[in-house]
């Protein structure tokens, strides 16, 4: 493995290579688990950590060893290299995300590993730091991640005391608002304990589909049939109607009722509606490949109860508690 730190570390002073042991930090200092198969790089990073802040530093030589250490005593943060034997950094990120979701991971990346950094963020890493920037940015990045992790931990503790919530929203016809709203509802679902994380993902997808349908098909009256020739005709008409009356004045109304027993979401647009009885069965083979049936298929597959009102501008979707 080639060391790829900045030029100031090409010839580190002798004290940089002091024996790598647990730092003599205060008892309540955050613990950083450093994972790297290179003893030289571990010593360099250990020295940088000592210079950048006050931490308890522990070390592992590969991903498998790191997971065993996390099982015994979860650290405050994991700082890991990418390329290692037995288990590389990306797989380690995924394992920590699935098994220890409260432990943030920061990836150390070398020159030419930009795509690896993107993959790590998608896999669940909290941040990454290029090795060429370790001298100047290591402390700042770790402090930011730790601060956010502590805030998230406190928020989860607070939400764990929530026994139910009724929320009401009125959305403009802007699809960029869908993601933040779904994220808020995901937090509420997780806090109340209606479902596990797998179920949470499925509910989030169903909500996103229902909200997007309300904006594009309900308020803007843009048909999915336009997508049969690509997305551009669909999006072009949506952009044009976004600023034209009466479409621009319409809103999407959302009511979410979440209790430990079930979660019910009522999503209503201000469009003219449609005849719900005219909807084809999205599970039939001839409908599976049509763009117009995908959203409803996902909603019906992921939710326990799906109902439309008589004029078709309101959908009520319910998910019952899963053990």
Short mmCIF file of C-alpha atoms in Angstrom, two decimals:
data_model
loop_
_atom_site.label_atom_id
_atom_site.label_comp_id
_atom_site.label_asym_id
_atom_site.label_seq_id
_atom_site.Cartn_x
_atom_site.Cartn_y
_atom_site.Cartn_z
CA UNK A 1 0.00 0.00 0.00
CA UNK A 2 1.35 3.41 -0.98
CA UNK A 3 1.23 6.28 1.47
CA UNK A 4 -0.61 9.19 -0.13
CA UNK A 5 -0.58 11.93 2.48
CA UNK A 6 0.30 15.55 1.75
CA UNK A 7 3.80 16.75 1.07
CA UNK A 8 4.34 17.86 4.64
CA UNK A 9 4.18 14.20 5.67
CA UNK A 10 6.56 12.84 3.07
CA UNK A 11 9.36 13.04 5.61
CA UNK A 12 7.65 13.15 8.99
CA UNK A 13 9.62 14.02 12.10
CA UNK A 14 10.78 11.15 14.27
CA UNK A 15 8.12 11.67 16.90
CA UNK A 16 5.47 10.96 14.23
CA UNK A 17 6.40 7.29 14.44
CA UNK A 18 6.08 6.97 18.20
CA UNK A 19 4.56 3.67 19.35
CA UNK A 20 0.85 3.56 18.51
CA UNK A 21 -1.03 3.06 21.76
CA UNK A 22 -4.27 4.23 23.30
CA UNK A 23 -4.09 8.00 23.64
CA UNK A 24 -3.99 9.35 27.16
CA UNK A 25 -7.14 11.40 26.70
CA UNK A 26 -9.78 12.24 29.32
CA UNK A 27 -12.19 9.47 30.19
CA UNK A 28 -15.13 11.23 28.51
CA UNK A 29 -13.20 12.06 25.31
CA UNK A 30 -14.63 10.55 22.10
CA UNK A 31 -13.11 7.28 20.94
CA UNK A 32 -11.84 7.06 17.36
CA UNK A 33 -11.32 3.59 15.88
CA UNK A 34 -8.59 3.87 13.25
CA UNK A 35 -8.67 1.06 10.66
CA UNK A 36 -5.73 0.56 8.29
CA UNK A 37 -3.60 -2.45 7.39
CA UNK A 38 -0.44 -0.35 7.08
CA UNK A 39 1.40 0.14 10.37
CA UNK A 40 3.22 3.15 8.92
CA UNK A 41 0.02 4.90 7.92
CA UNK A 42 -1.60 4.08 11.24
CA UNK A 43 1.30 5.77 13.04
CA UNK A 44 1.07 8.83 10.82
CA UNK A 45 -2.69 9.17 11.27
CA UNK A 46 -2.39 8.52 15.00
CA UNK A 47 0.10 11.39 15.22
CA UNK A 48 -2.21 13.65 13.23
CA UNK A 49 -5.13 12.77 15.47
CA UNK A 50 -3.07 13.62 18.55
CA UNK A 51 -2.25 16.98 17.01
CA UNK A 52 -5.78 17.73 15.81
CA UNK A 53 -7.82 17.14 18.95
CA UNK A 54 -8.44 15.22 22.14
CA UNK A 55 -9.52 11.66 21.50
CA UNK A 56 -9.09 8.13 22.73
CA UNK A 57 -7.55 6.31 19.76
CA UNK A 58 -7.83 2.58 19.20
CA UNK A 59 -6.70 0.65 16.12
CA UNK A 60 -7.64 -2.27 13.90
CA UNK A 61 -5.72 -3.71 10.96
CA UNK A 62 -8.69 -4.69 8.79
CA UNK A 63 -12.47 -4.53 8.56
CA UNK A 64 -13.15 -7.86 10.26
CA UNK A 65 -11.07 -6.91 13.28
CA UNK A 66 -12.79 -3.54 13.38
CA UNK A 67 -16.24 -5.13 13.48
CA UNK A 68 -15.23 -7.34 16.40
CA UNK A 69 -13.98 -4.30 18.31
CA UNK A 70 -17.20 -2.39 17.58
CA UNK A 71 -19.24 -5.35 18.84
CA UNK A 72 -17.35 -5.28 22.13
CA UNK A 73 -17.44 -1.50 22.63
CA UNK A 74 -18.84 0.83 19.94
CA UNK A 75 -16.52 3.80 19.37
CA UNK A 76 -17.65 7.36 18.84
CA UNK A 77 -16.38 7.29 15.24
CA UNK A 78 -14.59 5.00 12.77
CA UNK A 79 -11.83 6.39 10.54
CA UNK A 80 -10.94 3.83 7.88
CA UNK A 81 -8.75 3.34 4.84
CA UNK A 82 -10.25 1.96 1.63
CA UNK A 83 -8.00 -0.86 0.43
CA UNK A 84 -7.39 -3.56 3.05
CA UNK A 85 -7.24 -7.36 3.09
CA UNK A 86 -10.10 -9.53 4.40
CA UNK A 87 -12.62 -6.65 4.24
CA UNK A 88 -12.11 -3.34 2.48
CA UNK A 89 -13.34 0.05 3.61
CA UNK A 90 -16.50 0.12 1.48
CA UNK A 91 -17.72 -3.21 2.79
CA UNK A 92 -16.89 -2.06 6.30
CA UNK A 93 -19.01 1.05 5.78
CA UNK A 94 -21.96 -1.12 4.70
CA UNK A 95 -21.54 -3.50 7.62
CA UNK A 96 -21.42 -0.68 10.16
CA UNK A 97 -24.43 0.99 8.55
CA UNK A 98 -26.47 -2.22 8.86
CA UNK A 99 -25.22 -3.46 12.23
CA UNK A 100 -24.19 -0.32 14.10
CA UNK A 101 -26.14 2.56 12.49
CA UNK A 102 -25.34 4.99 15.32
CA UNK A 103 -21.57 4.78 14.67
CA UNK A 104 -20.45 7.30 12.02
CA UNK A 105 -17.71 6.36 9.54
CA UNK A 106 -15.20 8.66 7.82
CA UNK A 107 -13.27 7.26 4.86
CA UNK A 108 -9.65 8.17 4.04
CA UNK A 109 -9.23 8.37 0.26
CA UNK A 110 -6.13 8.69 -1.92
CA UNK A 111 -5.68 10.54 -5.19
CA UNK A 112 -7.84 9.01 -7.91
CA UNK A 113 -10.35 7.56 -5.45
CA UNK A 114 -13.03 10.23 -5.95
CA UNK A 115 -15.58 7.68 -7.16
CA UNK A 116 -14.78 5.53 -4.14
CA UNK A 117 -15.67 8.47 -1.92
CA UNK A 118 -19.01 8.85 -3.71
CA UNK A 119 -19.70 5.13 -3.35
CA UNK A 120 -18.85 5.31 0.35
CA UNK A 121 -21.25 8.17 0.94
CA UNK A 122 -23.99 6.24 -0.84
CA UNK A 123 -23.15 3.18 1.25
CA UNK A 124 -23.58 5.10 4.48
CA UNK A 125 -20.33 6.94 5.28
CA UNK A 126 -20.78 10.22 7.13
CA UNK A 127 -17.88 11.95 5.37
CA UNK A 128 -14.55 11.37 3.67
CA UNK A 129 -11.16 13.04 3.78
CA UNK A 130 -8.55 13.00 1.01
CA UNK A 131 -5.18 11.92 2.35
CA UNK A 132 -3.56 14.96 0.81
CA UNK A 133 -5.72 17.13 3.10
CA UNK A 134 -5.22 15.17 6.31
CA UNK A 135 -2.81 17.68 7.85
CA UNK A 136 -5.15 20.63 7.49
CA UNK A 137 -8.65 19.11 7.55
CA UNK A 138 -8.64 15.97 9.71
CA UNK A 139 -9.59 17.60 13.00
CA UNK A 140 -12.25 19.84 11.48
CA UNK A 141 -13.97 16.99 9.63
CA UNK A 142 -13.97 14.62 12.60
CA UNK A 143 -15.29 17.32 14.93
CA UNK A 144 -18.10 18.09 12.51
CA UNK A 145 -19.09 14.45 12.18
CA UNK A 146 -18.97 13.89 15.94
CA UNK A 147 -21.02 17.01 16.64
CA UNK A 148 -23.70 15.94 14.20
CA UNK A 149 -23.65 12.37 15.54
CA UNK A 150 -24.18 13.60 19.11
CA UNK A 151 -27.03 15.83 17.97
CA UNK A 152 -28.63 12.92 16.12
CA UNK A 153 -28.26 10.67 19.17
CA UNK A 154 -29.97 13.25 21.38
CA UNK A 155 -32.74 13.68 18.82
CA UNK A 156 -33.33 9.92 18.64
CA UNK A 157 -33.53 9.76 22.44
CA UNK A 158 -36.10 12.53 22.43
CA UNK A 159 -38.15 10.97 19.64
CA UNK A 160 -38.13 7.61 21.41
CA UNK A 161 -40.48 9.16 23.97
CA UNK A 162 -43.02 10.11 21.31
CA UNK A 163 -46.21 8.04 21.51
CA UNK A 164 -47.92 9.39 18.40
CA UNK A 165 -48.15 12.33 16.06
CA UNK A 166 -50.63 14.03 13.76
CA UNK A 167 -48.98 16.23 11.16
CA UNK A 168 -50.52 18.44 8.47
CA UNK A 169 -48.72 19.90 5.46
CA UNK A 170 -49.70 22.00 2.46
CA UNK A 171 -47.19 21.65 -0.36
CA UNK A 172 -46.56 23.76 -3.43
CA UNK A 173 -46.21 21.94 -6.73
CA UNK A 174 -42.48 21.52 -6.26
CA UNK A 175 -41.12 17.97 -6.35
CA UNK A 176 -38.05 19.14 -4.40
CA UNK A 177 -40.25 19.31 -1.30
CA UNK A 178 -41.13 15.62 -1.48
CA UNK A 179 -37.79 14.36 -0.19
CA UNK A 180 -37.68 16.54 2.96
CA UNK A 181 -41.30 15.72 3.79
CA UNK A 182 -40.74 11.97 3.40
CA UNK A 183 -37.62 12.26 5.58
CA UNK A 184 -39.66 13.96 8.30
CA UNK A 185 -42.33 11.27 8.18
CA UNK A 186 -39.65 8.56 8.26
CA UNK A 187 -38.35 10.03 11.51
CA UNK A 188 -41.84 9.98 13.00
CA UNK A 189 -42.42 6.38 11.93
CA UNK A 190 -39.13 5.24 13.36
CA UNK A 191 -39.66 7.12 16.61
CA UNK A 192 -43.11 5.68 17.25
CA UNK A 193 -42.02 2.18 16.24
CA UNK A 194 -44.60 1.32 13.62
CA UNK A 195 -42.10 -0.67 11.56
CA UNK A 196 -38.50 -1.76 11.28
CA UNK A 197 -35.93 -0.10 9.00
CA UNK A 198 -36.75 -2.37 6.05
CA UNK A 199 -40.44 -1.55 6.33
CA UNK A 200 -39.54 2.11 6.72
CA UNK A 201 -37.84 2.16 3.33
CA UNK A 202 -40.88 0.63 1.65
CA UNK A 203 -43.28 3.10 3.27
CA UNK A 204 -41.01 5.98 2.23
CA UNK A 205 -41.10 4.81 -1.40
CA UNK A 206 -44.90 4.53 -1.32
CA UNK A 207 -45.20 8.03 0.14
CA UNK A 208 -42.88 9.46 -2.47
CA UNK A 209 -44.89 7.90 -5.27
CA UNK A 210 -48.19 9.16 -3.86
CA UNK A 211 -46.87 12.70 -3.37
CA UNK A 212 -45.32 12.88 -6.82
CA UNK A 213 -48.58 11.60 -8.33
CA UNK A 214 -50.52 14.31 -6.50
CA UNK A 215 -48.23 17.04 -7.82
CA UNK A 216 -47.79 15.95 -11.43
CA UNK A 217 -50.93 13.97 -12.23
CA UNK A 218 -53.33 15.70 -9.82
CA UNK A 219 -52.48 19.40 -9.67
CA UNK A 220 -50.55 19.81 -12.91
CA UNK A 221 -52.66 17.26 -14.83
CA UNK A 222 -49.67 15.78 -16.66
CA UNK A 223 -50.32 12.26 -17.92
CA UNK A 224 -47.78 9.46 -17.54
CA UNK A 225 -48.56 8.45 -21.11
CA UNK A 226 -46.21 11.26 -22.16
CA UNK A 227 -43.34 9.22 -20.69
CA UNK A 228 -43.81 6.52 -23.29
CA UNK A 229 -41.60 8.63 -25.57
CA UNK A 230 -39.10 9.53 -22.86
CA UNK A 231 -39.26 11.81 -19.85
CA UNK A 232 -38.70 15.14 -21.60
CA UNK A 233 -42.26 15.67 -22.97
CA UNK A 234 -43.64 14.90 -19.51
CA UNK A 235 -41.24 17.25 -17.72
CA UNK A 236 -41.63 20.01 -20.32
CA UNK A 237 -45.39 20.16 -19.83
CA UNK A 238 -44.95 20.07 -16.03
CA UNK A 239 -42.54 23.03 -16.17
CA UNK A 240 -44.91 24.99 -18.37
CA UNK A 241 -47.91 24.41 -16.11
CA UNK A 242 -45.91 25.06 -12.94
CA UNK A 243 -46.29 28.83 -13.49
CA UNK A 244 -49.64 28.93 -15.33
CA UNK A 245 -53.10 29.31 -13.83
CA UNK A 246 -55.02 27.40 -12.59
CA UNK A 247 -52.30 24.79 -12.05
CA UNK A 248 -49.86 27.06 -10.23
CA UNK A 249 -52.31 27.96 -7.46
CA UNK A 250 -53.14 24.37 -6.56
CA UNK A 251 -51.66 22.71 -3.49
CA UNK A 252 -51.16 19.18 -2.12
CA UNK A 253 -52.64 18.58 1.34
CA UNK A 254 -51.09 15.89 3.52
CA UNK A 255 -52.35 14.56 6.84
CA UNK A 256 -50.22 11.96 8.64
CA UNK A 257 -51.58 10.09 11.67
CA UNK A 258 -48.91 7.89 13.25
CA UNK A 259 -49.48 5.74 16.33
CA UNK A 260 -47.76 2.58 17.59
CA UNK A 261 -50.56 0.52 16.02
CA UNK A 262 -50.63 1.98 12.50
CA UNK A 263 -49.69 4.88 10.25
CA UNK A 264 -52.25 6.47 7.97
CA UNK A 265 -51.45 9.07 5.33
CA UNK A 266 -54.08 11.09 3.49
CA UNK A 267 -52.76 12.86 0.38
CA UNK A 268 -55.18 15.14 -1.49
CA UNK A 269 -54.58 17.35 -4.50
CA UNK A 270 -56.72 20.21 -5.84
CA UNK A 271 -56.97 18.88 -9.37
CA UNK A 272 -60.14 17.66 -11.13
CA UNK A 273 -59.54 14.04 -10.10
CA UNK A 274 -60.29 10.91 -12.10
CA UNK A 275 -62.48 7.82 -11.97
CA UNK A 276 -60.67 5.38 -9.61
CA UNK A 277 -62.69 2.47 -11.00
CA UNK A 278 -61.01 3.02 -14.37
CA UNK A 279 -57.56 2.21 -13.00
CA UNK A 280 -56.10 -0.95 -14.54
CA UNK A 281 -54.62 -3.62 -12.33
CA UNK A 282 -50.91 -2.62 -12.22
CA UNK A 283 -49.85 -6.20 -11.44
CA UNK A 284 -50.98 -7.63 -14.77
CA UNK A 285 -48.14 -8.46 -17.21
CA UNK A 286 -49.25 -5.91 -19.79
CA UNK A 287 -49.13 -3.10 -17.19
CA UNK A 288 -45.82 -3.91 -15.52
CA UNK A 289 -43.74 -2.17 -18.19
CA UNK A 290 -45.92 0.92 -18.48
CA UNK A 291 -44.69 4.09 -16.75
CA UNK A 292 -48.26 4.92 -15.72
CA UNK A 293 -48.64 1.84 -13.52
CA UNK A 294 -45.37 1.75 -11.62
CA UNK A 295 -46.29 4.20 -8.84
CA UNK A 296 -49.59 2.54 -8.00
CA UNK A 297 -47.94 -0.88 -8.10
CA UNK A 298 -45.38 0.20 -5.51
CA UNK A 299 -47.98 1.83 -3.30
CA UNK A 300 -50.23 -1.23 -3.31
CA UNK A 301 -47.28 -3.56 -2.78
CA UNK A 302 -45.79 -1.67 0.16
CA UNK A 303 -48.89 -0.51 2.05
CA UNK A 304 -51.53 -2.64 3.76
CA UNK A 305 -54.57 -0.60 2.73
CA UNK A 306 -55.01 1.78 -0.22
CA UNK A 307 -58.21 3.75 -0.89
CA UNK A 308 -59.23 6.53 -3.29
CA UNK A 309 -62.14 8.88 -2.76
CA UNK A 310 -65.00 8.93 -5.25
CA UNK A 311 -63.62 11.76 -7.40
CA UNK A 312 -60.05 10.44 -7.36
CA UNK A 313 -58.17 13.42 -5.96
CA UNK A 314 -57.47 11.86 -2.57
CA UNK A 315 -55.62 8.69 -1.65
CA UNK A 316 -55.51 7.19 1.84
CA UNK A 317 -52.74 4.70 2.50
CA UNK A 318 -52.27 2.74 5.73
CA UNK A 319 -49.51 0.59 7.17
CA UNK A 320 -50.17 -1.53 10.25
CA UNK A 321 -47.55 -2.23 12.86
CA UNK A 322 -45.05 -4.93 11.96
CA UNK A 323 -43.20 -6.91 14.62
#
